Coordinates of C-alpha atoms in Angstrom, one line a residue:
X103 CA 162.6 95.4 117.8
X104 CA 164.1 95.1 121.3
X105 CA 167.2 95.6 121.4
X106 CA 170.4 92.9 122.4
X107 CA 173.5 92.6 124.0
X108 CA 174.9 95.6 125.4
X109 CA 175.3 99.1 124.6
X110 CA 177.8 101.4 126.3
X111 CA 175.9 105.0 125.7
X112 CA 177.9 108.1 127.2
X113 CA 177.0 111.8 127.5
X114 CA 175.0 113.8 129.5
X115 CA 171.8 112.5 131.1
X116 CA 168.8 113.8 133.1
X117 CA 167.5 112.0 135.4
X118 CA 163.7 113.6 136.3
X119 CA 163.1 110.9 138.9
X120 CA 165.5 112.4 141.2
X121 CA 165.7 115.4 142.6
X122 CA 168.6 116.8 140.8
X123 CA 166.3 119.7 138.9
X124 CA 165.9 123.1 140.8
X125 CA 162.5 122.7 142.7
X126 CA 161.9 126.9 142.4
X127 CA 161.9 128.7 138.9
X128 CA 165.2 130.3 138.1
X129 CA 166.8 128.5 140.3
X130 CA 170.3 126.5 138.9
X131 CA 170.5 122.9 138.6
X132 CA 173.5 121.0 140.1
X133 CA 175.6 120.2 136.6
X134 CA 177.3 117.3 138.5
X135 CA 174.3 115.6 138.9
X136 CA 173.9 114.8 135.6
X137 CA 175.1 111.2 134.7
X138 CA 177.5 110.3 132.0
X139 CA 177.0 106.6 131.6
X140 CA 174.7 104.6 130.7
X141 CA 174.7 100.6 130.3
X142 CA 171.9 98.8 128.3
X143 CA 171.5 94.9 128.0
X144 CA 168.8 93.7 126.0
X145 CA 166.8 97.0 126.1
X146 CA 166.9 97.6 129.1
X147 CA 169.0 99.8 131.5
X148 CA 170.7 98.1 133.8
X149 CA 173.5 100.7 135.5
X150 CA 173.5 105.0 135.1
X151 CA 176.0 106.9 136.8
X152 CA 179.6 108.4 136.4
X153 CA 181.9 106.9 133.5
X154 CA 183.6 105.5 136.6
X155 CA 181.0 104.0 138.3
X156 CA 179.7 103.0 134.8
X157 CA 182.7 101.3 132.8
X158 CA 182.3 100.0 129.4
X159 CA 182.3 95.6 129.7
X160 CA 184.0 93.6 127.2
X161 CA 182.1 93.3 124.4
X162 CA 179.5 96.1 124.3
X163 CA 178.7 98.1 121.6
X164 CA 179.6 101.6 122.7
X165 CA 177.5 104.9 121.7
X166 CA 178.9 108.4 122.3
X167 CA 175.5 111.0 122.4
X168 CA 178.0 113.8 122.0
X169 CA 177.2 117.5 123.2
X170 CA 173.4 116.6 123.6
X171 CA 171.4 116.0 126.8
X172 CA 169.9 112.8 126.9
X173 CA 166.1 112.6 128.4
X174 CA 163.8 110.1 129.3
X175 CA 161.5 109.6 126.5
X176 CA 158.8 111.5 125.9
X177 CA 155.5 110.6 126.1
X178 CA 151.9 111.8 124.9
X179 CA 149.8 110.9 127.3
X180 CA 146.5 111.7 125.3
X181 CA 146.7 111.6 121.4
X182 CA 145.1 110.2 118.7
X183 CA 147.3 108.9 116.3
X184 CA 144.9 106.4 114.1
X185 CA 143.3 110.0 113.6
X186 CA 146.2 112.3 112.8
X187 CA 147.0 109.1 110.4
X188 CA 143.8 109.9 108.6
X189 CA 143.3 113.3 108.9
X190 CA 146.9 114.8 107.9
X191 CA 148.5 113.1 104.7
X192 CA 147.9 112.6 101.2
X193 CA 144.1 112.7 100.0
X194 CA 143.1 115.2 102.7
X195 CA 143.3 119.1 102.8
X196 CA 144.6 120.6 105.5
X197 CA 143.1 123.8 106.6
X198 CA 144.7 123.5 109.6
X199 CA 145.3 127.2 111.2
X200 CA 149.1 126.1 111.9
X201 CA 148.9 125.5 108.3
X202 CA 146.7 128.7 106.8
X203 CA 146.1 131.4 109.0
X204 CA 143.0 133.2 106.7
X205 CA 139.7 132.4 105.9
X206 CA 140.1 133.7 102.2
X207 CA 143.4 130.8 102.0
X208 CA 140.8 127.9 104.0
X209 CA 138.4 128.4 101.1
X210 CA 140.8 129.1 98.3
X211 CA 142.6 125.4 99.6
X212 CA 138.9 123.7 99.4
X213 CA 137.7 125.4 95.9
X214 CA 141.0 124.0 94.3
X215 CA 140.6 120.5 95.5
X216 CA 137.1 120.7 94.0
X217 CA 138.3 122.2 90.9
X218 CA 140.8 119.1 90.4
X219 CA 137.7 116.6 90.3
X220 CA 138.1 114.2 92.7
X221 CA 135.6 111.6 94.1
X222 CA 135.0 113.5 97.6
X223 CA 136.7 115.9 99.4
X224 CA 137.6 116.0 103.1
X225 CA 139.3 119.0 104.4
X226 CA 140.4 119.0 108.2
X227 CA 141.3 122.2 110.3
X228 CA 138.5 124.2 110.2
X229 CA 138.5 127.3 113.3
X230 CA 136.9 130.4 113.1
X231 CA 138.4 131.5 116.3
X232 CA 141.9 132.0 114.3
X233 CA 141.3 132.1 111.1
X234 CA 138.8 135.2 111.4
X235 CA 135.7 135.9 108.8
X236 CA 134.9 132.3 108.3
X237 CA 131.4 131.9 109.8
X238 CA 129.5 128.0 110.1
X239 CA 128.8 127.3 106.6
X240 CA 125.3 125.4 106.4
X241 CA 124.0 122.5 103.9
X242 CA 122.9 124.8 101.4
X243 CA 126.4 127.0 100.6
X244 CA 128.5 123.9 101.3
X245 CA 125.9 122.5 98.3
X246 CA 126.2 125.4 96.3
X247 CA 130.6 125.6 96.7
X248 CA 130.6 121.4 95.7
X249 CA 127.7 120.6 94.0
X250 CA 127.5 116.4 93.8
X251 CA 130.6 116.3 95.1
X252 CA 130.5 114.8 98.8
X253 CA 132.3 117.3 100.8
X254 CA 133.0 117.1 104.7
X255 CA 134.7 120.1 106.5
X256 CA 136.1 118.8 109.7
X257 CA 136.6 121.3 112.7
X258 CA 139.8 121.5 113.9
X259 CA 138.6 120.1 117.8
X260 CA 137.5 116.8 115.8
X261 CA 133.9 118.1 118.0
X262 CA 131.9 119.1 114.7
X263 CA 132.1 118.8 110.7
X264 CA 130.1 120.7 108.1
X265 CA 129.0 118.6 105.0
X266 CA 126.9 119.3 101.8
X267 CA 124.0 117.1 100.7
X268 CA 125.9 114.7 98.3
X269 CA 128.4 114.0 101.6
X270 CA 125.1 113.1 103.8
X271 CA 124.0 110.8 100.8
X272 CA 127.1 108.6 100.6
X273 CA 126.9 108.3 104.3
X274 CA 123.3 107.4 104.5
X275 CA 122.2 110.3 106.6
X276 CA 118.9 112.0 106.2
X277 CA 116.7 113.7 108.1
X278 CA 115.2 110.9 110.0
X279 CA 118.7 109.3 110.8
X280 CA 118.5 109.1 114.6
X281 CA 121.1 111.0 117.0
X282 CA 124.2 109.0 118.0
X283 CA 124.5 108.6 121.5
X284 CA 126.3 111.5 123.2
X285 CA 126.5 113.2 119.5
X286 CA 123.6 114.9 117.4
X287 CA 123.0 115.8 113.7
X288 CA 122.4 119.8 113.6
X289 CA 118.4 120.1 111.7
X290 CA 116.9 123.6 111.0
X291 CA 113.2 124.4 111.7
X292 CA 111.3 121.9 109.7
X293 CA 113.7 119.1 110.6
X294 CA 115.9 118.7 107.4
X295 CA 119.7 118.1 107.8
X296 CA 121.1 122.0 108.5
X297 CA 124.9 120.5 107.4
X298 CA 126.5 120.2 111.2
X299 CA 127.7 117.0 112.7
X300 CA 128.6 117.6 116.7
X301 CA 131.0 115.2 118.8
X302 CA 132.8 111.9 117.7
X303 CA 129.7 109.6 116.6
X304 CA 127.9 111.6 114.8
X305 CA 131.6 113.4 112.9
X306 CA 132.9 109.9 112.4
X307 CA 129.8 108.3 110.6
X308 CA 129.5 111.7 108.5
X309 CA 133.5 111.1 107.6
X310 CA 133.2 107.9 107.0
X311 CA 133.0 107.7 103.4
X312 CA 135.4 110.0 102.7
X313 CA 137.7 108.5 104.8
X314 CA 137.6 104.9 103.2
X315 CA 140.3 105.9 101.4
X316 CA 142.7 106.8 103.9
X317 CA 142.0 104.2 106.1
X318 CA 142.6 101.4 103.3
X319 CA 146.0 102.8 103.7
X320 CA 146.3 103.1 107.7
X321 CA 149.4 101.0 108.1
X322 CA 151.4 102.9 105.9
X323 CA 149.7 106.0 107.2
X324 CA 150.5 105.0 110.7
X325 CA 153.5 103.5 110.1
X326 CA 154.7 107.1 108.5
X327 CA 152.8 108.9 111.2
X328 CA 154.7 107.0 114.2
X329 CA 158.1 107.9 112.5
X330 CA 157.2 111.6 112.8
X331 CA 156.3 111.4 116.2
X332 CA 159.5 109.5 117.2
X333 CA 161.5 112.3 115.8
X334 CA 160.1 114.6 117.8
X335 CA 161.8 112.7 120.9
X336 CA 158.2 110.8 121.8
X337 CA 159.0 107.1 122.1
X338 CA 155.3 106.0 123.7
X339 CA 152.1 107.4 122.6
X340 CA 148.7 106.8 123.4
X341 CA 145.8 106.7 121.1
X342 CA 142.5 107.8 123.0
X343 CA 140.2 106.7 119.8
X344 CA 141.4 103.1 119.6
X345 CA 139.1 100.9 118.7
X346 CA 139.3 96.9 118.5
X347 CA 140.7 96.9 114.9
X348 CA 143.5 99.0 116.4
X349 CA 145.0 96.2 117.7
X350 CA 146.3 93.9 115.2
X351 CA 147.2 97.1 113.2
X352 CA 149.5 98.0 115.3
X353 CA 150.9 94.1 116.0
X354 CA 151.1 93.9 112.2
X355 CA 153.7 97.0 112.3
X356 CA 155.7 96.0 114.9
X357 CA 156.0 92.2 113.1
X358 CA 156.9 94.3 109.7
X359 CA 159.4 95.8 111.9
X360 CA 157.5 99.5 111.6
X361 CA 156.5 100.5 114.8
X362 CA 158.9 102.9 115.8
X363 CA 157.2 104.1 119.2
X364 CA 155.1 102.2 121.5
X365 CA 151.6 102.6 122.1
X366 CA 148.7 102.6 124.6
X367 CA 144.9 102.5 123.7
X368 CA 142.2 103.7 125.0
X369 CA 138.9 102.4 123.4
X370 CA 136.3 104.6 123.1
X371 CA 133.4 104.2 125.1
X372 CA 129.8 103.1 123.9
X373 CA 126.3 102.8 125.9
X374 CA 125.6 99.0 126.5
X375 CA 129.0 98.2 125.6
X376 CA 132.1 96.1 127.4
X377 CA 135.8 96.3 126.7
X378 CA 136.8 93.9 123.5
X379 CA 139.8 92.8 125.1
X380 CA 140.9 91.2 128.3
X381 CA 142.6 93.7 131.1
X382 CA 145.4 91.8 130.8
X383 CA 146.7 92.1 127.2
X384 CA 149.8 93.4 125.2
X385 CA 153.2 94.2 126.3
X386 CA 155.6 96.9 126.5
X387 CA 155.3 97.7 123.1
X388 CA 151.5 97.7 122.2
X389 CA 148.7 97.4 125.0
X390 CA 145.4 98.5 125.8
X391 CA 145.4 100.5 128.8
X392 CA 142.0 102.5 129.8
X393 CA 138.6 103.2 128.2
X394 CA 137.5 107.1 127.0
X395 CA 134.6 109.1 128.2
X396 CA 133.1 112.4 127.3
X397 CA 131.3 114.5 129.5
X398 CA 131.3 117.8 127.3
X399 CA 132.8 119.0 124.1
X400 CA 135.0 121.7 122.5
X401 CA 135.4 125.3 124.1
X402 CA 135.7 126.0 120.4
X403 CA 132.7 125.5 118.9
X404 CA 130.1 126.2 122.4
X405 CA 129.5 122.8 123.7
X406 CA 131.9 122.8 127.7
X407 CA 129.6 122.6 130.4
X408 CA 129.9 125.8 131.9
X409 CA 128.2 127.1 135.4
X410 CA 128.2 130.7 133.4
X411 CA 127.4 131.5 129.8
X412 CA 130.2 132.5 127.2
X413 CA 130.5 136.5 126.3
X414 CA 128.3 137.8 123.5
X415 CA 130.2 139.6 120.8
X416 CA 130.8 139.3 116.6
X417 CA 133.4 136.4 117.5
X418 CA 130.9 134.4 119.9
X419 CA 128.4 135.2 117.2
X420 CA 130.4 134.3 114.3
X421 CA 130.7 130.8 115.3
X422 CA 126.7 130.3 116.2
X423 CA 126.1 131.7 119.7
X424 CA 123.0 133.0 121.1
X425 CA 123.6 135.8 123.5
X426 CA 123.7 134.5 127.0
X427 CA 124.9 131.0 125.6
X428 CA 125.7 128.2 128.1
X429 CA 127.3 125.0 126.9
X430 CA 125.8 121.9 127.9
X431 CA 127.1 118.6 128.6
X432 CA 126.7 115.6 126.0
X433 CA 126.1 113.1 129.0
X434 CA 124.3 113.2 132.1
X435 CA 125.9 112.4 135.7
X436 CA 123.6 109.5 136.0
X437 CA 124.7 108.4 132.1
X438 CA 128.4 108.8 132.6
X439 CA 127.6 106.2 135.9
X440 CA 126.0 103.7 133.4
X441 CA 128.4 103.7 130.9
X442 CA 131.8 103.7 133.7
X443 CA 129.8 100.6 135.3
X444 CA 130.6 99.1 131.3
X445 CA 134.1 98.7 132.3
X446 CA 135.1 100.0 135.8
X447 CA 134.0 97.0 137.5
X448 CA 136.3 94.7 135.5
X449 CA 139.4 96.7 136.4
X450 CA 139.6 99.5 133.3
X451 CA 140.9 103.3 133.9
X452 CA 138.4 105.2 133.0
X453 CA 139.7 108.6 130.9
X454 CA 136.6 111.2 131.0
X455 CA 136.8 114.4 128.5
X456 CA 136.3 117.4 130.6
X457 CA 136.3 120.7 130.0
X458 CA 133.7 123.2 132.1
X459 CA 133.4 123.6 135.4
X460 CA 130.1 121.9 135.6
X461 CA 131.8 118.9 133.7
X462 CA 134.6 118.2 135.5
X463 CA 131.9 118.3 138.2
X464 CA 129.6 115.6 137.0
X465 CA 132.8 113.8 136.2
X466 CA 133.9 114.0 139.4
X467 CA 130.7 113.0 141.2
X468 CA 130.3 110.3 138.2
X469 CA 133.9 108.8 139.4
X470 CA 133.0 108.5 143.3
X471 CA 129.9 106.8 142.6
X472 CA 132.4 104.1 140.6
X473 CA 134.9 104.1 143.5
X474 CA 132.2 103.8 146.2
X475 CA 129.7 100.9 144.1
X476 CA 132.8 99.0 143.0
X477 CA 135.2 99.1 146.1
X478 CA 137.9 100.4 143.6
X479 CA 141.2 101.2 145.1
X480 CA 144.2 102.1 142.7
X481 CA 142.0 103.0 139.4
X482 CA 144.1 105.9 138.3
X483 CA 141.0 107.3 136.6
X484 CA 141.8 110.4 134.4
X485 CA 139.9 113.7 134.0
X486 CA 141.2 115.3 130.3
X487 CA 142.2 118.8 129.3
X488 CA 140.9 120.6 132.2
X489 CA 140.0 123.1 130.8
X490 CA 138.5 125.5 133.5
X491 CA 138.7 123.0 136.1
X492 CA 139.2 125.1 139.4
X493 CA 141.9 124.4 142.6
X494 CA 139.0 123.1 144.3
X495 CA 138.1 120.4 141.4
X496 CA 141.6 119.5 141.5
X497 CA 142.1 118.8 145.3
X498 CA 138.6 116.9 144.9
X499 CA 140.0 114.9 141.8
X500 CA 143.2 114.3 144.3
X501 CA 141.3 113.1 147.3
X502 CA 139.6 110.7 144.9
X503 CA 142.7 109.4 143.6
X504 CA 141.8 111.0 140.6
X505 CA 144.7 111.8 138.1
X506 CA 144.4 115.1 135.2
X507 CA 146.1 115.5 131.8
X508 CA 146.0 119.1 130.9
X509 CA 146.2 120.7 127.7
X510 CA 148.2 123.4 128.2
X511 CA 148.8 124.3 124.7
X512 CA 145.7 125.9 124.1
X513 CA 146.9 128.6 126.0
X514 CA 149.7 129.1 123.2
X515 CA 147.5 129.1 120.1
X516 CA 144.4 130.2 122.0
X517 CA 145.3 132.2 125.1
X518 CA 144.1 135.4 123.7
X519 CA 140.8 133.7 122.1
X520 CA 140.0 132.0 125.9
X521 CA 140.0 135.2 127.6
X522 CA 139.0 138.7 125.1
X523 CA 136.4 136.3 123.2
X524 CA 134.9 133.6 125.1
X525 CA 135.1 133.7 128.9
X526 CA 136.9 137.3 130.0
X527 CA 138.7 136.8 133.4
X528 CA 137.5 133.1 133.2
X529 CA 139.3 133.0 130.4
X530 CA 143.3 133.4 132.1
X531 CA 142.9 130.7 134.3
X532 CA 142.3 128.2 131.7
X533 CA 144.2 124.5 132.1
X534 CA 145.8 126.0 135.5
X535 CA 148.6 123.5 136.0
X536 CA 150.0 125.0 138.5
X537 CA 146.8 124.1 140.7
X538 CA 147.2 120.6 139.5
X539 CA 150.4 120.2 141.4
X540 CA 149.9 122.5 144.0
X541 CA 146.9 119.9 145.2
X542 CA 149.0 116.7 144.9
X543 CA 148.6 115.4 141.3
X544 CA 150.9 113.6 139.3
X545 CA 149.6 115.8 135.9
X546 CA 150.3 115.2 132.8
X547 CA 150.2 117.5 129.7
X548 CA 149.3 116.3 125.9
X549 CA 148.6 117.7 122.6
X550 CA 145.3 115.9 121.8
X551 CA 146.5 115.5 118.0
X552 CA 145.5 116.7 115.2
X553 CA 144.4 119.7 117.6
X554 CA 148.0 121.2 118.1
X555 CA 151.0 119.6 116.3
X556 CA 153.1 117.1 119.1
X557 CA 155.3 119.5 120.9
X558 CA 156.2 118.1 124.4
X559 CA 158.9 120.5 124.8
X560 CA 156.6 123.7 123.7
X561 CA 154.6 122.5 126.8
X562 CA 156.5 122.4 129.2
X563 CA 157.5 126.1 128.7
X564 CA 154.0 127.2 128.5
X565 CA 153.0 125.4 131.8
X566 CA 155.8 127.2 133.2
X567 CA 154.7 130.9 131.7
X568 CA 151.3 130.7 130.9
X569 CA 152.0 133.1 128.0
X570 CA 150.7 132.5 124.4
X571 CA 152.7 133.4 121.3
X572 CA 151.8 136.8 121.2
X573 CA 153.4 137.5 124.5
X574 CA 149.8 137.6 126.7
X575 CA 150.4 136.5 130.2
X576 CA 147.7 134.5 131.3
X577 CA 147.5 135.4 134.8
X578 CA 144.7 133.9 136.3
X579 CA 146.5 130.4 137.0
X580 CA 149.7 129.6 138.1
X581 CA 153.0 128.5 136.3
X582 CA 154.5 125.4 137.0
X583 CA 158.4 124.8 138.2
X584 CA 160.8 122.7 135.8
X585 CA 161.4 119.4 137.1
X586 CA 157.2 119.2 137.4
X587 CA 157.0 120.1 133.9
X588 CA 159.6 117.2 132.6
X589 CA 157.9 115.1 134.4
X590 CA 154.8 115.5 133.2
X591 CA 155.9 114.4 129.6
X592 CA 158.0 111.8 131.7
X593 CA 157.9 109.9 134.6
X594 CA 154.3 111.2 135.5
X595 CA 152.8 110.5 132.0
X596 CA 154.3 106.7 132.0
X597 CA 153.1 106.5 135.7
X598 CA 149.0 107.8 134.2
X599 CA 149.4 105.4 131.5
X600 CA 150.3 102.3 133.9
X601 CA 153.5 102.1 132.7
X602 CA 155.7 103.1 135.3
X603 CA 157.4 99.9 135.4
X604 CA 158.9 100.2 131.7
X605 CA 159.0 103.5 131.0
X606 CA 159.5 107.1 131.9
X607 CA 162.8 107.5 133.5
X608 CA 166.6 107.0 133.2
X609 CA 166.7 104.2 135.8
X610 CA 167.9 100.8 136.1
X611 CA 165.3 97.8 135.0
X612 CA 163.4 100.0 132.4
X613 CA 163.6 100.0 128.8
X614 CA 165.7 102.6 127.8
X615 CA 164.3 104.9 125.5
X616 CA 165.2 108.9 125.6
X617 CA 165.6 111.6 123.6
X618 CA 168.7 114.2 123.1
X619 CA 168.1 117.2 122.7
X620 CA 170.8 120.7 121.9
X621 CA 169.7 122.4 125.8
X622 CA 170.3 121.3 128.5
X623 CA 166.5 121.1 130.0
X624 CA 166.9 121.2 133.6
X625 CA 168.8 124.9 132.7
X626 CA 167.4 126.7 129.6
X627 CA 165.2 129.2 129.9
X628 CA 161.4 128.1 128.5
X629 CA 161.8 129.7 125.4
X630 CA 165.1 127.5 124.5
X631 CA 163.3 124.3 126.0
X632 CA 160.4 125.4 123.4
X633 CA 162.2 125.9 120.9
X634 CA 164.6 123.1 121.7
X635 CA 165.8 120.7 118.7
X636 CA 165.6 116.6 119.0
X637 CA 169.3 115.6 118.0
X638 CA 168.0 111.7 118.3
X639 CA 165.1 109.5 119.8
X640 CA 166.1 106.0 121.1
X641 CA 163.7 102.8 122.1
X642 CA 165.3 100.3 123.7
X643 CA 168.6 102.0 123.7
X644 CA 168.4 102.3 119.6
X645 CA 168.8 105.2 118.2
X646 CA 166.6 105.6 115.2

């Protein structure tokens, strides 16, 4: 899919590896700095400047990008696009609150796909926290809403599922079905099945059945799935639940000519296990980069490791609290050591899912017992979402030549939730990017997919103004400046993924893949970057 010869592409570029965006916010950006020029041979860009500096040579195929501004390509530094292939599409409901925003439409949606008699039903999107009066259904309703039917009820942090009896049937789970490790079957008093699966074992092997179906048709799934994320101006995105059958999936699209953005896996952890591929494998276009970890869970459903408890109210209550509830971790210090000894010592970035501050401290500690044991120098290991990791955490992560994704998005959708429902004051300083930067990092930001739909741009702003959509100002961390927030999507995000050397900026000897979009980005104000459109995505200087 590379491409060849050469391409003469003109407009107006941004270059976010050099210092030609206003450091401060508000501040203008120098509109000569922008390039107009660009030459491409064989994929890669080999001269950016002025249409004088940059003349068109004999025989190249020339490409005018109009009125747009022309951006490194985007990249999603932590999604999970085998998922989203399975989860959103035909044959699954999506309850989704971007989709429904009640909890009389989530069960109207479910009670019509039982109605139409299918097999199974899976439904994915479940959250209480938005779509208000839906409280944790257990075995016994879910049995008495779909009878023999197997139905699974996914939560929309992919931490937790709600199934009925016939679901835990066709999955072979019963009440002496052991715990996975780092994930747990929820049991009531007497130690039957209570209908709640928590974290990515134990959700997985309750989905499993239900999910045959869409998984016998991944590569056109995926294949479909890619396309969308590609038109959203994302040309590389990396899946952190690969697993080894991952692999020739993805080869097998890019032989069939359908893999329209590339990819980097991260394969998902297991105790007493090792990587199944070599560290050196792939190429530019599909490669295996790190492994994934969990410390602790969703914020959503009460499982982040937290040194103080959530608040007790209905909401807290409504989605299973005690008063005076603490979230715990799924791993111990000493287990995430064991399992990071799997893989570290062969080479393998480690990517740990942490949310609370007691996490991201076991995380941490975990990590410099890996750097010290294994003499590890340039490991780039990751700490994800960030949750309520404090400034201190993040100069810690820094002097450990520890690197941090946030998910900064949450405070869009759940801003308000974080900080009147579940932590008060604790609540406003939630994925505090500012921090991040302010103590060295190179941070990325990412939409954890199917959690929040891929919006790069929407990012950006928020990092910038911390406010969610209904206007709240979440004060308690600190906003980020513009050419940090590009690059977080950009040159910082290929950099996390060790891909610096093909990707990430508008720069000679990398492939040249960018977006256009109708604002100029170094310029609009966040809510025109937000709400920004995607004119055209190119890989390899192709538009498509």
């Amino acid at each position: 899919m590379a491409g060849s010869g050469a391409l003469h592409i003109t407009g107006r570029f941004v270059r976010t590896d050099l210092a030609c965006i206003a450091e401060e916010p508000g501040a203008a950006a120098d509109p000569a700095s922008a390039p107009e020029a660009m030459l491409v041979e064989n994929g890669r860009i080999t001269a950016i400047g002025s249409r004088d500096e940059v003349p068109a040579p004999p025989g190249a195929r020339r490409i005018d990008l109009g009125e747009g501004w022309a951006i490194p390509g985007l990249i999603e530094p932590h999604g999970h696009p085998s998922e989203a292939a399975q989860l959103l599409g035909e044959g699954v409901i999506d309850i989704r609150p971007v989709t429904l925003s009640s909890a009389d439409e989530v069960w109207s949606s479910i009670r019509a796909a039982l109605a139409a008699g299918p097999a199974r039903v899976l439904a994915n999107g479940w959250d209480p926290l938005l779509q208000r009066g839906l409280t944790p259904p257990d075995r016994a309703e879910l049995d008495a809403v779909a009878g023999d039917t197997p139905l699974v009820i996914v939560h929309n942090s992919l931490h937790s599922a709600y199934f009925n009896t016939a679901a835990a049937r066709e999955a072979g789970i019963d009440r002496d079905t052991p715990d996975p490790a780092g994930a747990s079957f929820g049991r009531d008093a007497s130690g039957e099945l209570s209908g709640v699966a928590y974290e990515a074992a134990a959700v997985m092997r309750i989905a499993g059945p239900v999910m045959a179906a869409a998984r016998a048709r991944l590569p056109q799934r995926m294949a479909e799935h890619l396309a969308d994320v590609r038109r959203r101006g994302i040309t590389t995105v990396a899946d952190l639940t690969w697993t080894s059958e991952l692999g020739p999936l993805y080869e097998g699209l890019r032989e069939a000519g359908s893999l329209p953005v590339r990819v980097r896996g991260y394969e998902m952890s297991r105790p007493g296990a090792t990587a199944t591929v070599p560290l050196e494998n792939g190429d530019a276009w599909v490669r295996q980069t790190g492994i994934k970890v969990w410390s602790d869970g969703s914020p959503w459903v009460g499982n982040i490791a937290t040194s103080f408890p959530y608040l007790d109210n209905a909401v807290t209550r409504g989605i299973g609290l005690e008063p005076g509830h603490i979230g715990r971790a799924n791993y111990t210090t000493e287990q995430l050591i064991d399992i990071g000894s799997q893989y570290a010592g062969d080479g393998w970035q480690l990517a740990c899912h942490s949310h609370g501050d007691v996490a991201v401290d076991s995380t941490l500690d975990a990590y410099e017992e890996l750097i010290r044991r294994f003499e590890l120098r340039d490991h780039r290991f990751r700490v994800e979402h960030c949750g309520l990791m404090t400034p201190a955490q993040f100069r810690r992560a820094a002097s450990l030549g520890v690197t941090v994704s946030l998910f900064v998005d949450h405070i869009t959708y759940w801003g308000d939730v974080l900080v009147d429902d579940l932590f008060g004051e604790r609540g406003s300083a939630w994925a505090d990017a500012g921090a991040a930067f302010a103590a060295g990092h190179r941070a990325t930001f990412h939409n954890d997919g199917t959690v929040t739909p891929y919006e790069p741009l929407r990012n950006m702003a928020v990092a910038e103004t911390r406010t969610s959509r209904t206007g709240r100002h979440l004060g308690g961390g600190a906003g980020v400046t513009r050419l940090d927030a590009l690059r977080a999507h950009t040159s910082n995000a290929a950099w996390q993924l060790r891909s610096e050397h093909e990707v990430g900026a508008l720069a000679p000897g990398l492939h040249a893949d960018f977006a256009v979009l109708d604002v100029d980005p170094r310029t609009a104000d966040p809510e025109a970057l937000a709400e920004a459109r995607v004119l055209a995505t190119a890989v390899d200087g192709e538009l498509g």
